[in-house]
């Protein structure tokens, strides 16, 4: 098994090391949550102009979704953390520059890969699963299904495999002809991501006042002033292995790990109201999650015959040789 499947990070509970691959999914889902809450407000006007629709491949590649689903299921059975990795890939690809599979491109004579950026290094993975899906699709229906659509479908299927909601995925994206090294900057919840909250949030030598004192004390035992930089922490301390709404309950009790978590309940009445809504109803959270991932997938898609291309190899643009 290659490095694409290896996990080099440090466990912070020895007894939980064997479970952390599943817990990683929850960590990735929580990254979506900030987008989910804000998407109800800031992405409300995002549309795809009618160019994307779930039946896009019904005639040209009717088995496309079945092929993606089966390979994702196999990968998840072999490596439970892979569900999180595929969901993360879709998020990293879409959120800044649009859903165009640019994150999948390797370095070449004309491409500086987004995989080289510091936030993505040792963070994004799952590329070999995408390769396997693309290979199967090219055999079934050559030059038809885009790599960007593969990521969108794999994100949905990964969520379902781990107990989350399902949704219809609008399809018809095309793949970019280049990469944007600075375009994807979502990081991980390592000690370095929140150390300032524990020791010197406002430059006064005091911890963040919005953080529960007990929770802060617990975090300090595993995230000292120096050392342990790469130690991973569950973003949801209540049910890190489950896809549910308890993350939001932890926010209301001062147990949000990152500053961005706490902003959901402290920055505006609108976001706090949505947090309260999700606390009251897991079903509401599931519904909003599905809607928001669809909205995110609609950000600046390349559509139509003259924009982008359908790559035959997701790692390089067509006609380019390594």
XYZ file of N, CA and C in Angstrom, residues 136-315:
540
model
N -11.897 2.943 -14.374
C -13.100 2.142 -14.628
C -14.077 2.882 -15.529
N -14.225 4.181 -15.316
C -15.147 4.964 -16.136
C -14.642 5.104 -17.570
N -13.345 5.243 -17.738
C -12.795 5.346 -19.094
C -12.995 4.047 -19.867
N -12.972 2.932 -19.169
C -13.243 1.655 -19.834
C -14.722 1.541 -20.204
N -15.586 2.052 -19.334
C -17.030 1.942 -19.564
C -17.512 2.947 -20.597
N -17.051 4.182 -20.489
C -17.520 5.253 -21.388
C -16.397 6.282 -21.529
N -15.501 6.093 -22.483
C -14.319 6.935 -22.622
C -14.647 8.415 -22.826
N -13.818 9.263 -22.189
C -13.861 10.713 -22.389
C -15.254 11.283 -22.146
N -15.901 10.809 -21.107
C -17.286 11.228 -20.854
C -17.480 11.844 -19.472
N -17.037 11.158 -18.428
C -17.277 11.609 -17.049
C -16.069 12.399 -16.556
N -16.304 13.607 -16.080
C -15.211 14.470 -15.641
C -14.687 14.062 -14.271
N -13.459 14.441 -14.012
C -12.860 14.206 -12.698
C -13.554 15.047 -11.629
N -14.002 16.237 -11.993
C -14.725 17.086 -11.045
C -16.017 16.423 -10.596
N -16.722 15.777 -11.517
C -17.944 15.063 -11.150
C -17.642 13.816 -10.325
N -16.517 13.175 -10.587
C -16.111 12.035 -9.761
C -15.964 12.471 -8.305
N -15.325 13.608 -8.074
C -15.155 14.102 -6.707
C -16.494 14.399 -6.052
N -17.411 14.998 -6.800
C -18.725 15.324 -6.246
C -19.495 14.060 -5.871
N -19.462 13.059 -6.722
C -20.158 11.800 -6.441
C -19.500 11.052 -5.288
N -18.179 11.033 -5.265
C -17.467 10.324 -4.202
C -17.721 10.965 -2.843
N -17.871 12.286 -2.805
C -18.174 12.966 -1.544
C -19.537 12.544 -1.021
N -20.530 12.496 -1.899
C -21.867 12.047 -1.497
C -21.840 10.605 -1.004
N -21.203 9.726 -1.767
C -21.189 8.309 -1.413
C -20.425 8.068 -0.116
N -19.370 8.836 0.126
C -18.616 8.711 1.374
C -19.466 9.099 2.574
N -20.251 10.149 2.418
C -21.126 10.585 3.501
C -22.154 9.515 3.832
N -22.755 8.939 2.813
C -23.771 7.902 3.018
C -23.170 6.681 3.704
N -21.976 6.289 3.299
C -21.328 5.103 3.862
C -21.060 5.233 5.351
N -20.961 6.452 5.843
C -20.667 6.662 7.253
C -21.888 7.092 8.051
N -23.070 6.883 7.497
C -24.289 7.140 8.243
C -24.903 8.501 8.042
N -24.374 9.282 7.104
C -24.911 10.607 6.850
C -26.002 10.595 5.804
N -26.497 11.772 5.452
C -27.599 11.876 4.489
C -27.136 11.633 3.062
N -28.091 11.356 2.197
C -27.829 11.251 0.768
C -28.471 12.434 0.057
N -28.074 12.671 -1.169
C -28.668 13.745 -1.965
C -28.399 13.461 -3.438
N -29.180 14.082 -4.304
C -28.928 14.003 -5.735
C -27.803 14.965 -6.087
N -26.819 14.476 -6.808
C -25.656 15.290 -7.159
C -25.845 15.887 -8.546
N -25.923 17.215 -8.670
C -25.939 17.828 -10.001
C -24.625 17.519 -10.724
N -24.710 17.120 -11.970
C -23.540 16.682 -12.728
C -23.420 17.453 -14.038
N -22.240 17.404 -14.634
C -21.990 18.096 -15.887
C -20.807 19.041 -15.824
N -20.032 18.983 -14.734
C -18.836 19.811 -14.623
C -17.777 19.330 -15.611
N -16.904 20.249 -15.972
C -15.739 19.893 -16.773
C -14.487 20.194 -15.959
N -13.360 19.699 -16.421
C -12.114 19.782 -15.663
C -11.267 20.961 -16.111
N -10.534 21.532 -15.161
C -9.710 22.700 -15.450
C -8.504 22.330 -16.299
N -7.923 23.349 -16.897
C -6.709 23.189 -17.698
C -5.473 23.657 -16.940
N -5.637 23.957 -15.661
C -4.517 24.418 -14.848
C -4.837 24.287 -13.383
N -3.895 24.759 -12.545
C -4.047 24.675 -11.097
C -3.797 26.042 -10.490
N -4.252 26.224 -9.256
C -4.015 27.466 -8.517
C -3.402 27.093 -7.184
N -2.080 27.260 -7.075
C -1.375 26.790 -5.893
C -1.895 27.428 -4.622
N -2.367 28.674 -4.701
C -2.810 29.363 -3.493
C -4.296 29.247 -3.268
N -4.982 28.478 -4.078
C -6.429 28.501 -4.034
C -7.089 27.640 -2.999
N -6.358 26.708 -2.358
C -6.999 25.760 -1.448
C -6.240 25.755 -0.131
N -6.829 26.343 0.911
C -6.067 26.638 2.114
C -6.748 26.179 3.381
N -7.427 25.051 3.343
C -8.074 24.536 4.537
C -7.111 23.605 5.257
N -6.867 23.836 6.564
C -5.905 23.044 7.317
C -6.550 22.011 8.222
N -5.762 21.450 9.124
C -6.209 20.416 10.044
C -6.278 20.958 11.474
N -6.968 20.218 12.342
C -7.075 20.615 13.746
C -5.918 20.032 14.539
N -4.726 20.488 14.223
C -3.558 20.105 14.995
C -3.378 21.096 16.140
N -2.495 20.757 17.046
C -2.244 21.618 18.202
C -1.916 23.046 17.778
N -1.143 23.183 16.719
C -0.751 24.512 16.260
C -1.936 25.348 15.797
N -3.059 24.690 15.489
C -4.222 25.408 14.976
C -4.963 26.177 16.061
N -4.771 25.777 17.319
C -5.553 26.426 18.377
C -4.742 26.732 19.630
N -3.412 26.569 19.593
C -2.585 26.799 20.787
C -2.783 28.198 21.346
N -2.903 29.192 20.463
C -3.057 30.566 20.933
C -4.295 30.723 21.804
N -5.357 29.987 21.505
C -6.581 30.064 22.312
C -6.331 29.597 23.743
N -5.388 28.707 23.924
C -5.147 28.122 25.242
C -4.254 28.985 26.122
N -3.416 29.834 25.515
C -2.401 30.527 26.293
C -2.376 32.045 26.111
N -2.766 32.539 24.955
C -2.569 33.975 24.715
C -3.481 34.453 23.600
N -4.780 34.304 23.776
C -5.727 34.582 22.697
C -5.697 36.030 22.241
N -5.644 36.965 23.182
C -5.746 38.390 22.834
C -4.458 39.147 23.097
N -3.357 38.431 23.266
C -2.089 39.089 23.524
C -1.898 39.502 24.964
N -2.787 39.028 25.847
C -2.705 39.394 27.260
C -2.249 38.242 28.144
N -1.793 37.156 27.525
C -1.329 36.018 28.295
C -2.426 35.170 28.888
N -3.674 35.394 28.457
C -4.812 34.659 29.003
C -5.466 33.813 27.915
N -6.110 32.721 28.315
C -6.798 31.888 27.322
C -8.058 32.566 26.809
N -8.607 32.052 25.739
C -9.848 32.555 25.159
C -10.975 32.403 26.175
N -11.627 33.503 26.491
C -12.675 33.488 27.513
C -13.906 32.715 27.082
N -14.076 32.494 25.779
C -15.250 31.742 25.320
C -15.053 30.235 25.447
N -13.848 29.813 25.786
C -13.538 28.392 25.904
C -13.821 27.921 27.323
N -14.525 26.819 27.461
C -14.793 26.243 28.776
C -13.484 26.025 29.533
N -13.434 26.442 30.819
C -12.204 26.305 31.597
C -11.766 24.849 31.707
N -12.732 23.968 31.933
C -12.397 22.554 32.052
C -11.870 21.977 30.753
N -12.497 22.369 29.663
C -12.074 21.884 28.348
C -10.694 22.427 28.011
N -10.449 23.716 28.326
C -9.144 24.314 28.071
C -8.052 23.600 28.863
N -8.342 23.283 30.123
C -7.361 22.579 30.951
C -7.051 21.202 30.377
N -8.075 20.522 29.892
C -7.881 19.205 29.281
C -7.018 19.308 28.029
N -7.285 20.319 27.204
C -6.512 20.494 25.976
C -5.055 20.822 26.271
N -4.809 21.615 27.330
C -3.434 22.010 27.647
C -2.560 20.813 28.029
N -3.170 19.752 28.573
C -2.378 18.574 28.933
C -1.820 17.877 27.704
N -2.439 18.093 26.552
C -1.992 17.433 25.326
C -1.425 18.412 24.305
N -1.612 19.712 24.581
C -1.100 20.747 23.684
C -0.344 21.763 24.533
N 0.907 21.460 24.899
C 1.685 22.368 25.749
C 2.110 23.625 24.996
N 2.733 24.533 25.715
C 3.184 25.777 25.084
C 4.183 25.509 23.962
N 4.945 24.455 24.098
C 5.872 24.069 23.034
C 5.877 22.552 22.927
N 6.035 22.061 21.693
C 6.013 20.628 21.457
C 4.621 20.126 21.134
N 4.561 18.945 20.562
C 3.272 18.337 20.225
C 2.536 19.028 19.108
N 3.258 19.726 18.253
C 2.608 20.537 17.221
C 1.694 19.728 16.313
N 2.071 18.506 15.999
C 1.316 17.715 15.027
C 0.265 16.806 15.664
N 0.100 16.883 16.971
C -0.909 16.055 17.628
C -2.298 16.436 17.143
N -3.088 15.460 16.755
C -4.439 15.689 16.248
C -5.461 15.629 17.372
N -6.457 16.493 17.289
C -7.534 16.548 18.273
C -8.874 16.425 17.567
N -9.791 15.731 18.213
C -11.147 15.640 17.689
C -11.796 17.015 17.720
N -12.352 17.447 16.600
C -13.079 18.711 16.571
C -14.422 18.590 17.282
N -14.949 17.401 17.342
C -16.172 17.141 18.100
C -15.808 16.241 19.275
N -15.719 16.785 20.507
C -15.296 15.976 21.650
C -16.372 15.039 22.177
N -17.616 15.210 21.748
C -18.716 14.421 22.306
C -18.910 13.101 21.581
N -19.070 13.158 20.261
C -19.281 11.926 19.488
C -18.402 11.973 18.243
N -17.095 11.833 18.402
C -16.183 11.999 17.267
C -16.328 10.943 16.195
N -16.977 9.819 16.504
C -17.075 8.740 15.530
C -18.421 8.693 14.835
N -19.303 9.638 15.123
C -20.658 9.592 14.569
C -20.957 10.849 13.772
N -21.785 10.681 12.747
C -22.265 11.818 11.955
C -23.559 12.290 12.617
N -23.477 13.341 13.438
C -24.664 13.803 14.152
C -24.527 15.278 14.497
N -25.471 15.784 15.290
C -25.530 17.213 15.593
C -24.898 17.580 16.928
N -24.241 16.647 17.618
C -23.713 16.952 18.945
C -22.555 17.939 18.907
N -21.918 18.063 17.757
C -20.898 19.109 17.607
C -21.480 20.473 17.956
N -22.692 20.738 17.509
C -23.309 22.039 17.764
C -23.621 22.223 19.241
N -24.001 21.146 19.907
C -24.247 21.230 21.347
C -22.958 21.576 22.093
N -21.848 21.035 21.625
C -20.574 21.347 22.275
C -20.220 22.823 22.118
N -20.613 23.445 21.008
C -20.340 24.871 20.818
C -21.043 25.716 21.867
N -22.272 25.347 22.189
C -23.061 26.135 23.141
C -22.546 26.015 24.565
N -21.687 25.034 24.831
C -21.126 24.863 26.173
C -19.649 25.228 26.225
N -19.160 25.947 25.200
C -17.774 26.397 25.201
C -16.774 25.318 24.875
N -17.180 24.311 24.110
C -16.290 23.212 23.761
C -15.943 23.196 22.274
N -15.985 24.349 21.621
C -15.517 24.432 20.245
C -14.004 24.503 20.227
N -13.356 23.660 19.439
C -11.899 23.570 19.479
C -11.221 24.778 18.851
N -11.677 25.193 17.683
C -11.034 26.272 16.946
C -11.760 27.594 17.151
N -11.044 28.686 16.938
C -11.685 30.003 17.027
C -12.830 30.123 16.038
N -12.662 29.536 14.853
C -13.731 29.588 13.853
C -14.970 28.849 14.330
N -14.791 27.812 15.167
C -15.944 27.125 15.745
C -16.752 28.082 16.610
N -16.058 28.781 17.501
C -16.749 29.675 18.429
C -17.426 30.836 17.715
N -16.879 31.236 16.563
C -17.503 32.327 15.815
C -18.934 31.994 15.416
N -19.232 30.713 15.282
C -20.586 30.320 14.895
C -21.618 30.728 15.936
N -21.195 30.849 17.186
C -22.157 31.206 18.231
C -21.906 32.588 18.826
N -20.790 33.222 18.481
C -20.478 34.515 19.088
C -20.494 35.683 18.116
N -20.363 35.420 16.816
C -20.188 36.533 15.883
C -21.495 37.173 15.456
N -22.547 36.381 15.287
C -23.801 36.965 14.813
C -24.990 36.185 15.329
N -26.113 36.887 15.432
C -27.350 36.237 15.867
C -27.828 35.227 14.835
N -27.552 35.491 13.558
C -28.022 34.599 12.495
C -27.358 33.231 12.585
N -26.025 33.220 12.749
C -25.343 31.932 12.833
C -25.672 31.220 14.139
N -25.819 31.974 15.229
C -26.179 31.340 16.503
C -27.562 30.699 16.413
N -28.476 31.358 15.712
C -29.821 30.797 15.556
C -29.778 29.486 14.777
N -28.912 29.419 13.763
C -28.787 28.178 13.008
C -28.167 27.069 13.850
N -27.186 27.429 14.674
C -26.605 26.437 15.582
C -27.682 25.884 16.502
N -28.506 26.779 17.055
C -29.590 26.337 17.937
C -30.580 25.439 17.194
N -30.838 25.756 15.948
C -31.741 24.932 15.134
C -31.181 23.530 14.959
N -29.874 23.436 14.703
C -29.259 22.127 14.508
C -29.170 21.346 15.813
N -29.005 22.046 16.927
C -29.019 21.380 18.230
C -30.375 20.742 18.475
N -31.425 21.446 18.091
C -32.784 20.962 18.343
C -33.179 19.820 17.423
N -32.554 19.735 16.248
C -33.007 18.740 15.270
C -31.852 18.193 14.448
N -31.537 16.922 14.655
C -30.527 16.266 13.832
C -30.981 16.192 12.375
N -32.297 16.037 12.170
C -32.840 15.975 10.813
C -32.610 17.288 10.079
N -32.767 18.409 10.798
C -32.526 19.714 10.182
C -31.062 19.850 9.768
N -30.169 19.339 10.606
C -28.744 19.365 10.274
C -28.467 18.543 9.022
N -29.003 17.332 8.956
C -28.797 16.484 7.788
C -29.307 17.165 6.519
N -30.502 17.740 6.608
C -31.100 18.385 5.441
C -30.243 19.552 4.975
N -29.792 20.382 5.933
C -28.987 21.543 5.563
C -27.620 21.122 5.034
N -27.054 20.066 5.618
C -25.762 19.569 5.146
C -25.841 19.193 3.672
N -26.850 18.406 3.327
C -27.000 17.968 1.938
C -27.189 19.158 1.002
N -28.060 20.098 1.389
C -28.294 21.275 0.553
C -27.014 22.085 0.367
N -26.242 22.198 1.441
C -25.062 23.052 1.394
C -23.946 22.448 0.560
N -23.798 21.118 0.612
C -22.783 20.486 -0.226
C -23.148 20.642 -1.698
N -24.434 20.556 -2.010
C -24.875 20.790 -3.389
C -24.560 22.225 -3.801
N -24.851 23.187 -2.910
C -24.538 24.588 -3.217
C -23.044 24.772 -3.450
N -22.241 24.175 -2.586
C -20.803 24.290 -2.745
C -20.358 23.708 -4.080
N -20.968 22.593 -4.469
C -20.635 21.973 -5.743
C -21.027 22.799 -6.944
N -21.858 23.811 -6.731
C -22.289 24.694 -7.813
C -21.401 25.926 -7.970
N -20.368 26.033 -7.142
C -19.517 27.219 -7.208
C -18.661 27.189 -8.477
N -18.891 28.120 -9.354
C -18.067 28.353 -10.556
C -17.712 27.089 -11.324
N -18.685 26.265 -11.680
C -18.341 25.072 -12.461
C -17.978 25.442 -13.894
N -17.076 24.678 -14.479
C -16.793 24.798 -15.908
C -17.803 23.933 -16.644
N -18.595 24.536 -17.508
C -19.630 23.788 -18.225
C -19.611 24.171 -19.699
N -20.228 23.335 -20.504
C -20.305 23.605 -21.936
C -19.091 23.089 -22.682
N -19.200 22.952 -23.985
C -18.147 22.319 -24.789
C -16.876 23.134 -24.947
N -16.910 24.428 -24.637
C -15.739 25.270 -24.885
C -14.969 25.624 -23.617
N -15.427 25.179 -22.464
C -14.756 25.515 -21.204
C -14.164 24.250 -20.593
N -12.864 24.283 -20.320
C -12.221 23.137 -19.716
C -12.202 21.930 -20.637
N -12.131 20.748 -20.037
C -12.055 19.511 -20.804
C -12.526 18.350 -19.933
N -12.651 17.183 -20.532
C -12.877 15.949 -19.788
C -11.547 15.209 -19.776
N -10.829 15.270 -18.669
C -9.528 14.606 -18.618
C -9.687 13.089 -18.717
N -8.771 12.464 -19.397
C -8.743 11.000 -19.428
C -7.904 10.442 -18.282
N -7.060 11.281 -17.718
C -6.270 10.966 -16.530
C -6.405 12.157 -15.596
N -6.949 11.941 -14.412
C -7.249 13.073 -13.536
C -6.007 13.801 -13.056
N -4.839 13.185 -13.184
C -3.608 13.786 -12.686
C -2.933 14.723 -13.683
